[in-house]
Amino acid sequence: MKKVIGIATMCVLAMSLSACGSSNDGKDRVMISGSSSVNVLMEELEPVFEAKYENIDLKISASGSSDGIKAAKEGTVNFGMSSRSLTPEEKSGVDESIIAMDGIGVIVNANNPVTDLTIEQIAKIYTGEVTNWSELGGADLPIAVVARESASGTRGAFEEILGIKDQMTTDAKEFNGTGGVKSEVSQNPNAIGYISLGSIDETIKALKVEGIEASEANIQNDSYAIARPFILIYEENSLTQSSQTFLEWVLGPEGQAVVAEEFVSVENTAE
Amino acid sequence: MQSANHKRKNIIEWFWKNLFLLMATVSIISVVTIGFFVISNGVKPFFGPSSDTTIVYLEKFKATDQVRLDGELLTDFKEAFPLTDGEHTLVYNTPQGEETINITIDSQNEDPAQTAVFSDEPESSKLDDSVKYTSILDIKGETPVGNRKVSVVVPEPAYSVTDFLFGSEWKPTALKLYGILPMILGTLGVTIGALILGVPIGILTGVYIAELAPKRVAQFLRPAVELLAGIPSVVFGFFGLMVIVPLIQQIFGLASGTSMLAAIIILGVMILPTVISMTETSLRAVPNYYREGSLALGATKIQTIFSVTIRAARSGILTGVVLGFGRAVGETMAVILVAGNSPQVPDSILSSVRTLTSTVALEMSYASGRHSEMLYAIGIVLFIFIVLLNLAIMRLNKKAGDH
């Protein structure tokens, strides 16, 4: 008798659990997963989009660019998010749309007197040729090079623009995420790092690159050199109606207005 | 009545027996599944090329360009096309006339730069081979939506296990170098350092709580140690980053305080609860007449502790040390924050190091292809570390039990 009751309880539990998983109130779901950097933007887009299209439910998860690309290719999600450009292997069989541009700000400690570096100087710092701030017009202090982990979207874009792919000095400190880089730079007067433009605040100082300030306006007019795209990956032929609606909305004026709040909007170049 | 009771007992007996069996099966299955998953992914890079064929991928080409690859008209540019070794020609139409690009594939060539060679390419094009085994021909102009690109990706040949274990360069994205020696040394350095720092403190604290502390002090210390064990590791890491790291930087005048030393200090504190509670528990298990006998023979309290109680509890204390070792090897979050994570062979205790687990945690979410398989291979190395550790526990326990 006990056993029967036990099994019955288990069944009820299991059923209620699975019911939880599949309840969607009759809404049509759009699954999005991938880069954690793009996720920041997605979470700002989500409430605005869902307020307008009440019958569509966006499900967003941050699992890294590679995972998002893979999931979009296999069709387990409707959209993959990537903050790095795709390799040729990854590109085959999928479509991509740039939904925003993100500047990469070169940051130093707030007390560092240096305000402006050239692309060449930054490249030399990151390859280990320049190791003291006095060579750059600063105090006589060693430079602590702070970077993101290899294969991070931010690092990929940064090294590609500087032309130093995989040539970074091995002495550089690597952190996994904007937060780590930021806190190290904010408390270390010798440090130099790079983070997404949207994450820059008063605790650190963003450098001018080639005399041009890192700002949304300067990225939009292409004068600030270090920027990268935020990409949505999908299969055009198998897009659902809701996914199509979402994509058009993001690329349209309403979506781009949300993008422009913290990132750089893109001109709609869809053919 | 009695037989009904008997029957019920039998059912309960049967139920529990099978429940035990079921749970044991679940445990075994999970271990085997995880092991199989990690190993099957992790051995791939050492047994064959990263993919079956060379592929060419065309970007920003349109059907109206009349692209022909070896004479065959291409229409769908979403897919990559396989290429065999040898000469290939790519012909397409431009407003200025027909363009021809020759591609020579030699995927077995030892020099990665020679595996795919373009010839006859248009003058406006630029070859980008900064990523090994990938050659991208960037053809300027002509289309309104961006440059045309022809990318050829040659499979990476099987990677040698020796280069993997003893290579000192980890440059996985463009140079395709996967040497994990810096990480192995980093892991060993950080772990052994943490043991040297944490074990004496831990054992002495454990002895103090079990043998010497007044009851009130012990009542305060024990929950404090348990609390230490319950703090999430990322909190330790954050504390290290904000307090220990700047301190090390100031004391030693370094460019940055993130270093092996910072990781050692944090891990040394993190293994304390394990060592302390194992020491304390095993000392408590020593029968009181051991102590009484020793004291009756005229030994002092300290002499008794060192020559009787600790000896009797040796096996338990050693197990605590080995468990602490395991925790230090496996700890990731705290180490990522304070160690600096530079993939370099450490030359002093103040250099920035990277551990095996940090590498996996740092790069897994962004890695693709062979790079991600290499991270599984690191998982296998960690597996082997832990197996060796378990063998060590067994040996130690056996030895300690012999006396």
XYZ file of C-alpha atoms in Angstrom:
674
model
C 0.000 0.000 0.000
C 2.773 2.394 1.013
C 4.547 1.639 -2.205
C 1.489 2.399 -4.290
C 1.009 5.690 -2.494
C 4.689 6.472 -2.996
C 4.561 5.773 -6.693
C 1.377 7.788 -7.053
C 2.995 10.735 -5.289
C 6.012 10.486 -7.563
C 3.797 10.488 -10.632
C 1.881 13.546 -9.455
C 5.155 15.346 -8.698
C 6.664 14.460 -12.039
C 3.561 15.549 -13.873
C 3.359 18.869 -12.085
C 7.035 19.476 -12.816
C 6.662 18.774 -16.503
C 3.553 20.900 -16.555
C 5.584 23.782 -15.163
C 8.060 23.387 -17.995
C 5.557 23.525 -20.788
C 3.133 26.162 -19.592
C 3.291 29.026 -22.044
C -0.150 30.565 -21.724
C -0.779 29.983 -25.408
C 2.053 32.370 -26.285
C 4.306 31.704 -29.210
C 7.871 31.240 -28.065
C 11.032 32.627 -29.623
C 14.152 30.970 -28.251
C 17.374 32.988 -28.210
C 20.708 31.925 -26.767
C 24.387 32.773 -27.047
C 26.857 35.509 -26.210
C 26.634 37.038 -22.763
C 27.590 40.473 -24.143
C 24.688 40.460 -26.585
C 22.487 39.138 -23.806
C 22.830 42.473 -22.015
C 21.256 44.171 -25.017
C 18.642 41.423 -25.454
C 17.401 41.879 -21.935
C 16.777 45.534 -22.664
C 14.956 44.708 -25.886
C 12.801 41.988 -24.325
C 10.359 44.031 -22.184
C 9.817 46.618 -24.922
C 9.135 43.937 -27.529
C 6.891 41.838 -25.305
C 4.872 44.892 -24.330
C 4.077 45.468 -27.984
C 3.590 41.861 -29.080
C 1.741 40.301 -26.177
C 1.341 36.910 -27.803
C 5.060 36.358 -28.297
C 7.283 35.148 -25.476
C 11.053 35.676 -25.784
C 13.160 33.051 -24.017
C 16.721 34.313 -23.685
C 19.685 32.496 -22.227
C 23.344 33.473 -22.149
C 25.589 30.534 -22.909
C 28.461 31.987 -24.918
C 28.819 32.848 -28.598
C 29.975 29.420 -29.741
C 27.103 27.692 -28.054
C 24.605 30.141 -29.540
C 25.958 29.614 -33.050
C 25.863 25.839 -32.622
C 22.325 25.915 -31.246
C 21.088 28.098 -34.110
C 22.668 25.743 -36.650
C 21.133 22.674 -35.073
C 17.784 24.420 -34.866
C 17.368 24.033 -31.096
C 16.884 27.805 -30.823
C 15.402 30.338 -33.238
C 18.249 32.802 -32.873
C 21.848 32.496 -31.766
C 23.656 35.561 -30.454
C 27.310 36.205 -31.201
C 29.629 39.017 -30.237
C 32.435 37.816 -32.478
C 32.615 37.285 -36.202
C 31.908 33.723 -37.261
C 34.553 31.368 -38.641
C 33.957 30.175 -42.206
C 32.869 26.769 -40.879
C 30.331 28.350 -38.596
C 29.000 30.623 -41.310
C 28.056 27.842 -43.666
C 24.375 27.025 -43.649
C 23.152 29.977 -41.594
C 22.191 33.602 -42.079
C 23.392 36.461 -39.932
C 22.184 39.968 -39.190
C 24.077 42.682 -37.376
C 21.658 44.155 -34.851
C 24.010 46.607 -33.130
C 27.568 47.835 -32.941
C 29.482 47.835 -29.709
C 32.537 49.970 -29.158
C 35.429 48.546 -27.184
C 36.789 51.164 -24.818
C 40.461 51.068 -23.831
C 40.474 51.774 -20.104
C 43.038 52.725 -17.472
C 42.910 53.526 -13.776
C 41.209 56.816 -12.935
C 44.482 58.170 -11.493
C 46.531 57.449 -14.612
C 47.647 60.729 -16.250
C 47.723 59.191 -19.755
C 44.663 60.227 -21.797
C 45.368 59.381 -25.409
C 47.077 56.466 -27.183
C 47.503 55.545 -30.811
C 46.489 52.172 -32.216
C 50.185 51.405 -32.655
C 50.972 52.199 -29.027
C 48.114 49.998 -27.810
C 49.320 47.163 -30.043
C 52.841 47.547 -28.636
C 51.554 47.442 -25.068
C 49.589 44.267 -25.755
C 52.444 42.500 -27.530
C 54.792 43.354 -24.678
C 57.089 45.780 -26.522
C 56.204 48.726 -24.304
C 56.231 47.862 -20.619
C 56.463 51.160 -18.764
C 54.017 54.046 -18.566
C 56.892 56.559 -18.795
C 57.341 55.560 -22.466
C 53.793 56.798 -23.062
C 53.986 60.059 -21.145
C 52.893 58.647 -17.812
C 54.586 58.031 -14.491
C 57.562 55.671 -14.143
C 55.434 52.603 -13.393
C 55.286 49.166 -14.983
C 52.275 48.474 -17.199
C 49.931 45.706 -16.068
C 48.304 44.385 -19.232
C 44.766 43.164 -18.552
C 42.858 41.214 -21.185
C 39.907 38.914 -21.750
C 40.314 35.149 -22.114
C 41.235 33.782 -25.548
C 38.221 33.190 -27.781
C 36.174 35.848 -26.039
C 34.288 37.957 -28.553
C 35.659 41.184 -27.134
C 39.241 39.940 -27.301
C 38.804 38.544 -30.795
C 37.536 41.880 -32.101
C 40.154 43.851 -30.178
C 43.084 41.778 -31.464
C 41.746 41.710 -34.997
C 41.412 45.501 -35.168
C 44.903 45.946 -33.714
C 46.321 43.266 -36.029
C 47.796 41.224 -33.184
C 45.759 38.008 -33.367
C 47.113 35.585 -30.765
C 50.303 37.620 -30.321
C 49.484 38.997 -26.904
C 52.251 38.918 -24.339
C 51.845 35.797 -22.201
C 52.415 37.918 -19.139
C 49.025 39.604 -19.593
C 46.421 38.970 -16.911
C 43.293 37.370 -18.293
C 39.822 37.695 -16.826
C 36.585 36.084 -17.928
C 34.189 38.914 -18.199
C 33.822 42.616 -18.164
C 33.455 42.670 -14.378
C 36.863 41.115 -13.697
C 38.686 43.432 -16.088
C 36.893 46.449 -14.688
C 37.567 45.718 -11.036
C 41.239 44.961 -11.696
C 41.696 48.201 -13.653
C 39.740 50.243 -11.114
C 41.943 49.184 -8.203
C 45.322 48.907 -9.978
C 46.998 52.216 -10.981
C 49.291 50.368 -13.447
C 46.598 48.547 -15.375
C 45.300 48.914 -18.911
C 42.328 46.905 -20.150
C 39.463 46.923 -22.621
C 35.725 46.517 -22.112
C 32.469 47.058 -23.905
C 31.594 50.729 -24.215
C 28.273 50.249 -22.437
C 30.058 49.178 -19.244
C 32.312 52.198 -18.820
C 31.626 54.323 -15.729
C 33.371 56.708 -13.324
C 35.457 54.035 -11.560
C 37.792 53.848 -14.570
C 38.996 56.134 -17.332
C 38.382 55.503 -21.023
C 41.293 56.552 -23.227
C 41.020 58.425 -26.468
C 42.244 56.321 -29.378
C 44.108 58.272 -32.051
C 42.779 61.435 -30.398
C 39.159 60.379 -30.732
C 36.939 59.869 -27.745
C 35.184 56.540 -27.293
C 31.559 57.579 -27.698
C 28.506 56.235 -29.469
C 28.507 59.118 -31.920
C 32.134 58.517 -32.892
C 31.488 54.836 -33.510
C 28.472 55.585 -35.663
C 30.487 57.909 -37.888
C 33.328 55.362 -38.018
C 35.943 57.694 -36.530
C 36.521 55.609 -33.380
C 38.496 52.631 -34.533
C 37.748 49.812 -32.098
C 34.207 48.486 -32.566
C 32.624 45.124 -33.186
C 29.230 43.871 -34.323
C 26.536 42.130 -32.311
C 25.153 39.393 -34.539
C 21.955 37.333 -34.631
C 22.324 33.948 -36.329
C 19.344 32.119 -37.783
C 18.162 29.976 -40.632
C 16.127 32.177 -42.882
C 14.114 29.384 -44.484
C 12.922 27.925 -41.209
C 12.055 31.124 -39.354
C 8.685 31.007 -37.643
C 6.202 33.844 -38.047
C 7.015 35.143 -34.551
C 10.764 34.949 -35.139
C 10.341 36.883 -38.356
C 8.347 39.526 -36.484
C 11.061 39.810 -33.849
C 13.881 40.124 -36.375
C 12.060 42.825 -38.318
C 11.253 44.684 -35.107
C 14.860 44.613 -33.855
C 16.211 45.883 -37.160
C 13.422 48.424 -37.505
C 13.281 51.894 -35.932
C 11.665 50.775 -32.652
C 14.246 48.113 -31.899
C 17.122 50.326 -32.958
C 15.862 53.072 -30.651
C 16.302 50.668 -27.722
C 19.714 49.643 -29.060
C 20.790 53.287 -29.195
C 20.208 53.745 -25.467
C 23.445 51.992 -24.554
C 24.941 50.618 -27.753
C 25.328 51.880 -31.275
C 22.437 51.353 -33.656
C 22.984 50.050 -37.155
C 21.528 51.398 -40.345
C 19.088 48.955 -41.765
C 20.976 47.544 -44.714
C 18.652 44.600 -45.278
C 18.057 44.195 -48.994
C -2.804 -11.685 11.354
C 0.750 -12.706 11.874
C 1.203 -13.722 8.274
C -0.138 -10.374 7.076
C 2.378 -8.640 9.253
C 5.087 -10.906 7.909
C 4.082 -10.134 4.368
C 4.253 -6.424 4.998
C 7.708 -6.767 6.461
C 8.810 -8.652 3.361
C 7.505 -5.958 1.075
C 9.277 -3.251 3.018
C 12.447 -5.308 2.954
C 12.153 -5.798 -0.806
C 11.391 -2.132 -1.354
C 14.471 -0.880 0.487
C 16.775 -3.460 -1.050
C 15.746 -2.420 -4.528
C 15.907 1.265 -3.684
C 19.532 0.842 -2.623
C 20.276 -1.030 -5.807
C 18.530 1.595 -7.920
C 20.412 4.474 -6.309
C 23.733 2.690 -6.711
C 22.929 2.159 -10.390
C 22.064 5.844 -10.787
C 25.415 6.820 -9.251
C 27.373 4.467 -11.471
C 25.508 5.567 -14.577
C 26.176 9.246 -13.888
C 29.888 8.660 -13.352
C 30.172 6.526 -16.475
C 28.151 8.984 -18.595
C 30.210 11.987 -17.569
C 33.454 10.066 -17.996
C 32.419 8.796 -21.404
C 31.312 12.265 -22.533
C 34.531 13.981 -21.476
C 36.830 11.252 -22.752
C 35.067 10.735 -26.090
C 35.307 14.475 -26.821
C 38.762 14.915 -25.370
C 40.616 12.224 -27.311
C 39.382 13.373 -30.733
C 42.185 15.900 -31.436
C 44.878 13.261 -30.961
C 43.462 10.630 -33.277
C 42.632 12.429 -36.463
C 42.264 15.678 -38.349
C 39.763 18.244 -37.069
C 37.409 17.603 -39.991
C 37.097 15.243 -42.940
C 37.629 17.576 -45.854
C 38.912 20.962 -46.818
C 36.060 23.387 -47.373
C 35.663 26.608 -49.294
C 33.110 29.173 -48.236
C 32.025 32.077 -50.434
C 30.673 35.318 -49.020
C 28.774 38.152 -50.696
C 28.653 36.308 -54.006
C 25.326 36.252 -55.845
C 23.727 33.910 -58.340
C 24.093 36.613 -61.008
C 27.887 36.417 -60.610
C 27.751 33.064 -62.428
C 30.244 31.502 -60.041
C 31.765 28.286 -61.306
C 33.915 26.057 -59.158
C 35.873 23.641 -61.340
C 33.366 24.311 -64.111
C 30.280 23.619 -62.001
C 27.798 26.457 -61.621
C 27.093 27.349 -57.982
C 23.768 28.747 -56.820
C 23.427 28.303 -53.065
C 26.158 30.236 -51.245
C 24.909 29.468 -47.779
C 26.669 26.127 -47.708
C 30.396 25.473 -47.723
C 31.740 23.338 -50.546
C 34.176 20.439 -49.984
C 37.483 20.538 -51.851
C 39.860 17.676 -52.536
C 43.640 18.069 -52.595
C 44.950 19.479 -55.854
C 44.224 22.395 -58.197
C 40.862 24.130 -58.301
C 39.617 27.069 -60.278
C 36.970 29.557 -59.218
C 35.524 31.668 -62.044
C 32.986 34.462 -61.613
C 31.610 37.392 -63.577
C 32.132 41.013 -62.637
C 31.009 44.156 -64.466
C 34.602 44.432 -65.678
C 34.656 40.904 -67.037
C 35.468 37.407 -65.927
C 37.739 36.791 -62.937
C 39.590 33.561 -62.298
C 41.112 32.483 -59.012
C 43.220 29.367 -58.744
C 43.339 27.537 -55.460
C 45.886 24.828 -54.770
C 45.082 22.596 -51.819
C 47.713 20.437 -50.177
C 46.181 19.519 -46.837
C 49.050 17.177 -45.912
C 51.724 19.883 -46.196
C 53.742 20.320 -43.015
C 53.773 24.098 -43.363
C 50.264 25.409 -42.584
C 50.845 28.447 -44.828
C 51.283 26.136 -47.828
C 48.147 24.038 -47.306
C 45.957 26.397 -49.321
C 47.562 28.695 -51.872
C 45.737 31.234 -54.036
C 47.135 32.245 -57.392
C 45.896 34.513 -60.189
C 43.847 36.407 -57.632
C 42.475 39.864 -58.558
C 44.784 42.807 -57.858
C 42.401 44.435 -55.397
C 42.399 41.377 -53.140
C 44.203 40.822 -49.892
C 45.099 37.482 -48.367
C 44.489 37.067 -44.655
C 46.140 33.977 -43.218
C 46.587 35.231 -39.660
C 44.506 32.274 -38.551
C 46.374 29.040 -39.207
C 44.737 26.497 -41.520
C 42.311 29.210 -42.650
C 43.049 31.384 -45.659
C 40.680 34.210 -46.438
C 40.934 36.069 -49.721
C 39.326 39.471 -49.320
C 38.343 40.962 -52.678
C 37.726 44.701 -52.495
C 35.005 46.620 -54.224
C 32.296 45.741 -56.701
C 29.445 44.759 -54.378
C 27.390 47.310 -52.446
C 27.040 45.065 -49.364
C 30.727 44.555 -48.599
C 33.817 42.786 -49.860
C 33.574 39.397 -51.481
C 35.434 36.798 -49.510
C 36.720 33.375 -50.413
C 37.623 31.373 -47.320
C 39.403 28.053 -47.441
C 39.589 26.008 -44.264
C 41.988 23.076 -44.235
C 41.523 20.410 -41.527
C 44.064 20.621 -38.713
C 46.149 17.449 -38.560
C 46.081 15.243 -35.459
C 47.794 16.942 -32.529
C 50.561 15.086 -30.740
C 49.974 14.163 -27.116
C 53.524 15.250 -26.236
C 52.972 18.705 -27.732
C 49.757 18.905 -25.743
C 51.213 17.878 -22.383
C 54.649 19.475 -22.703
C 54.051 22.371 -25.084
C 54.546 25.691 -23.364
C 52.395 27.825 -25.664
C 48.611 28.069 -25.400
C 47.461 30.141 -28.365
C 44.263 28.418 -29.372
C 42.413 30.940 -31.522
C 44.706 31.881 -34.394
C 48.007 30.042 -34.003
C 46.365 26.741 -33.022
C 48.952 25.923 -30.378
C 47.586 23.876 -27.507
C 50.390 23.345 -24.983
C 49.150 22.927 -21.439
C 52.469 22.681 -19.606
C 52.021 26.194 -18.131
C 48.652 25.155 -16.729
C 49.916 21.853 -15.314
C 52.773 23.678 -13.587
C 50.415 26.423 -12.461
C 47.979 23.909 -10.963
C 50.745 22.008 -9.175
C 52.401 25.199 -7.926
C 49.210 26.725 -6.605
C 48.028 23.470 -5.008
C 51.285 22.545 -3.340
C 51.725 26.117 -2.133
C 48.223 26.079 -0.666
C 48.996 22.811 1.131
C 52.266 24.164 2.553
C 50.374 27.189 3.844
C 47.076 25.624 4.848
C 47.925 22.196 6.241
C 50.038 23.236 9.266
C 47.506 25.926 10.193
C 44.641 23.497 9.705
C 46.145 20.621 11.678
C 47.236 22.818 14.566
C 43.808 24.477 14.712
C 42.123 21.068 14.646
C 44.343 19.834 17.488
C 43.631 22.980 19.465
C 39.865 22.598 19.111
C 39.897 18.874 19.928
C 42.516 18.722 22.669
C 43.365 22.063 24.192
C 40.640 24.645 23.774
C 38.390 25.456 26.734
C 34.862 24.281 26.065
C 33.527 27.766 25.385
C 36.251 28.610 22.880
C 35.739 25.293 21.090
C 32.022 25.938 20.948
C 32.738 29.208 19.180
C 35.535 27.938 16.924
C 33.738 24.899 15.544
C 30.772 26.761 13.998
C 33.178 29.436 12.768
C 35.111 26.792 10.814
C 31.873 25.335 9.465
C 30.861 28.816 8.371
C 34.153 29.164 6.533
C 33.328 25.975 4.638
C 29.940 27.333 3.641
C 31.114 30.579 2.061
C 30.810 30.397 -1.744
C 34.221 30.278 -3.391
C 33.546 33.337 -5.514
C 33.307 35.365 -2.303
C 36.800 34.177 -1.360
C 37.957 35.186 -4.814
C 36.409 38.593 -4.585
C 37.951 39.186 -1.177
C 41.298 38.140 -2.631
C 40.953 40.467 -5.591
C 40.011 43.474 -3.501
C 42.297 42.933 -0.477
C 45.103 40.399 -1.026
C 45.945 41.370 -4.613
C 46.484 45.126 -3.961
C 48.450 44.227 -0.823
C 50.825 41.946 -2.740
C 51.196 44.599 -5.409
C 52.215 47.238 -2.850
C 54.514 45.019 -0.803
C 56.476 43.674 -3.765
C 56.149 46.707 -6.062
C 54.674 44.662 -8.923
C 52.798 45.795 -12.017
C 49.864 43.778 -10.762
C 49.268 41.752 -7.616
C 47.341 38.946 -9.339
C 49.818 36.127 -8.911
C 50.501 32.589 -7.812
C 51.039 33.893 -4.275
C 47.567 35.457 -4.146
C 46.017 32.173 -5.319
C 48.060 30.228 -2.751
C 46.857 32.437 0.089
C 43.197 32.205 -0.932
C 43.336 28.437 -1.535
C 45.263 27.966 1.712
C 42.351 29.555 3.552
C 39.802 27.606 1.527
C 41.224 24.189 2.423
C 41.301 25.052 6.140
C 37.761 23.837 6.962
C 38.400 20.429 5.380
C 41.688 19.918 7.162
C 40.447 21.301 10.490
C 37.267 19.280 10.686
C 38.900 16.033 9.512
C 41.693 16.506 12.077
C 39.258 17.308 14.846
C 36.902 14.414 14.081
C 39.673 11.864 13.897
C 41.283 13.144 17.105
C 37.931 12.828 18.859
C 37.713 9.232 17.695
C 40.935 8.369 19.574
C 39.868 6.506 22.731
C 40.485 8.403 25.933
C 42.534 5.623 27.539
C 45.324 6.302 25.011
C 45.709 9.781 26.449
C 45.272 8.594 30.023
C 47.898 5.924 29.550
C 50.371 8.390 28.140
C 49.757 10.909 30.898
C 50.052 8.140 33.533
C 53.474 7.294 32.143
C 54.570 10.851 32.897
C 54.281 12.448 29.449
C 53.195 16.069 29.323
C 50.028 17.152 27.526
C 51.969 18.335 24.451
C 54.080 15.178 24.363
C 50.885 13.148 24.501
C 49.390 15.088 21.609
C 52.413 14.668 19.355
C 53.451 11.119 20.157
C 50.121 9.472 20.962
C 46.958 11.227 19.831
C 48.104 12.558 16.453
C 49.752 9.248 15.639
C 46.609 7.352 16.440
C 44.556 9.726 14.301
C 47.076 9.841 11.473
C 44.967 8.109 8.870
C 42.062 10.520 9.304
C 44.327 13.574 9.268
C 46.029 12.407 6.074
C 42.644 11.860 4.460
C 41.793 15.463 5.382
C 44.994 16.680 3.735
C 44.318 14.722 0.574
C 40.726 15.989 0.460
C 42.117 19.506 0.833
C 44.469 18.769 -2.057
C 41.469 17.690 -4.115
C 39.606 20.861 -3.262
C 42.631 22.992 -4.208
C 43.064 21.204 -7.560
C 39.400 21.579 -8.411
C 38.800 25.107 -7.180
C 38.075 27.427 -10.073
C 36.090 30.557 -9.365
C 38.310 31.991 -6.629
C 41.491 31.180 -8.545
C 40.248 32.814 -11.757
C 39.819 36.085 -9.902
C 43.204 36.258 -8.191
C 45.731 34.206 -10.181
C 45.964 36.458 -13.236
C 45.392 33.545 -15.633
C 48.372 34.175 -17.915
C 49.221 30.997 -19.800
C 52.951 31.235 -19.098
C 55.360 28.888 -17.364
C 55.673 30.515 -13.924
C 59.201 31.667 -13.086
C 58.530 32.850 -9.558
C 55.838 32.755 -6.927
C 54.924 36.296 -7.958
C 54.220 35.560 -11.606
C 50.706 35.375 -12.905
C 49.618 31.760 -13.475
C 46.730 29.834 -14.888
C 45.363 26.529 -13.634
C 43.822 23.676 -15.617
C 40.317 24.223 -14.286
C 40.532 27.991 -14.883
C 41.366 27.381 -18.518
C 38.273 25.256 -19.025
C 36.040 27.667 -17.134
C 37.448 30.728 -18.901
C 37.236 29.470 -22.439
C 34.510 26.840 -22.684
C 31.654 29.158 -23.539
C 33.462 30.800 -26.435
C 35.587 27.991 -27.785
C 34.672 26.211 -30.981
C 35.938 23.234 -32.963
C 39.260 21.793 -31.941
C 39.786 24.434 -29.269
C 36.755 23.153 -27.391
C 37.871 19.518 -27.815
C 41.196 20.508 -26.274
C 39.305 21.812 -23.252
C 37.742 18.352 -22.882
C 41.248 16.925 -23.138
C 42.179 19.132 -20.176
C 39.218 17.501 -18.435
C 40.850 14.108 -19.007
C 44.116 15.394 -17.517
C 42.184 16.530 -14.436
C 40.500 13.115 -14.327
C 43.933 11.491 -14.220
C 45.015 13.903 -11.478
C 42.070 12.838 -9.342
C 42.573 9.117 -10.003
C 46.206 9.473 -8.886
C 44.986 11.341 -5.819
C 42.584 8.531 -4.923
C 45.340 5.966 -5.337
C 47.420 8.082 -2.967
C 44.622 8.097 -0.378
C 44.309 4.317 -0.577
C 48.042 3.828 -0.168
C 48.262 6.244 2.733
C 45.357 4.637 4.548
C 46.844 1.199 4.067
C 50.225 2.341 5.354
C 48.689 4.159 8.310
C 46.595 1.099 9.103
C 49.619 -1.201 9.147
C 51.005 0.291 12.325
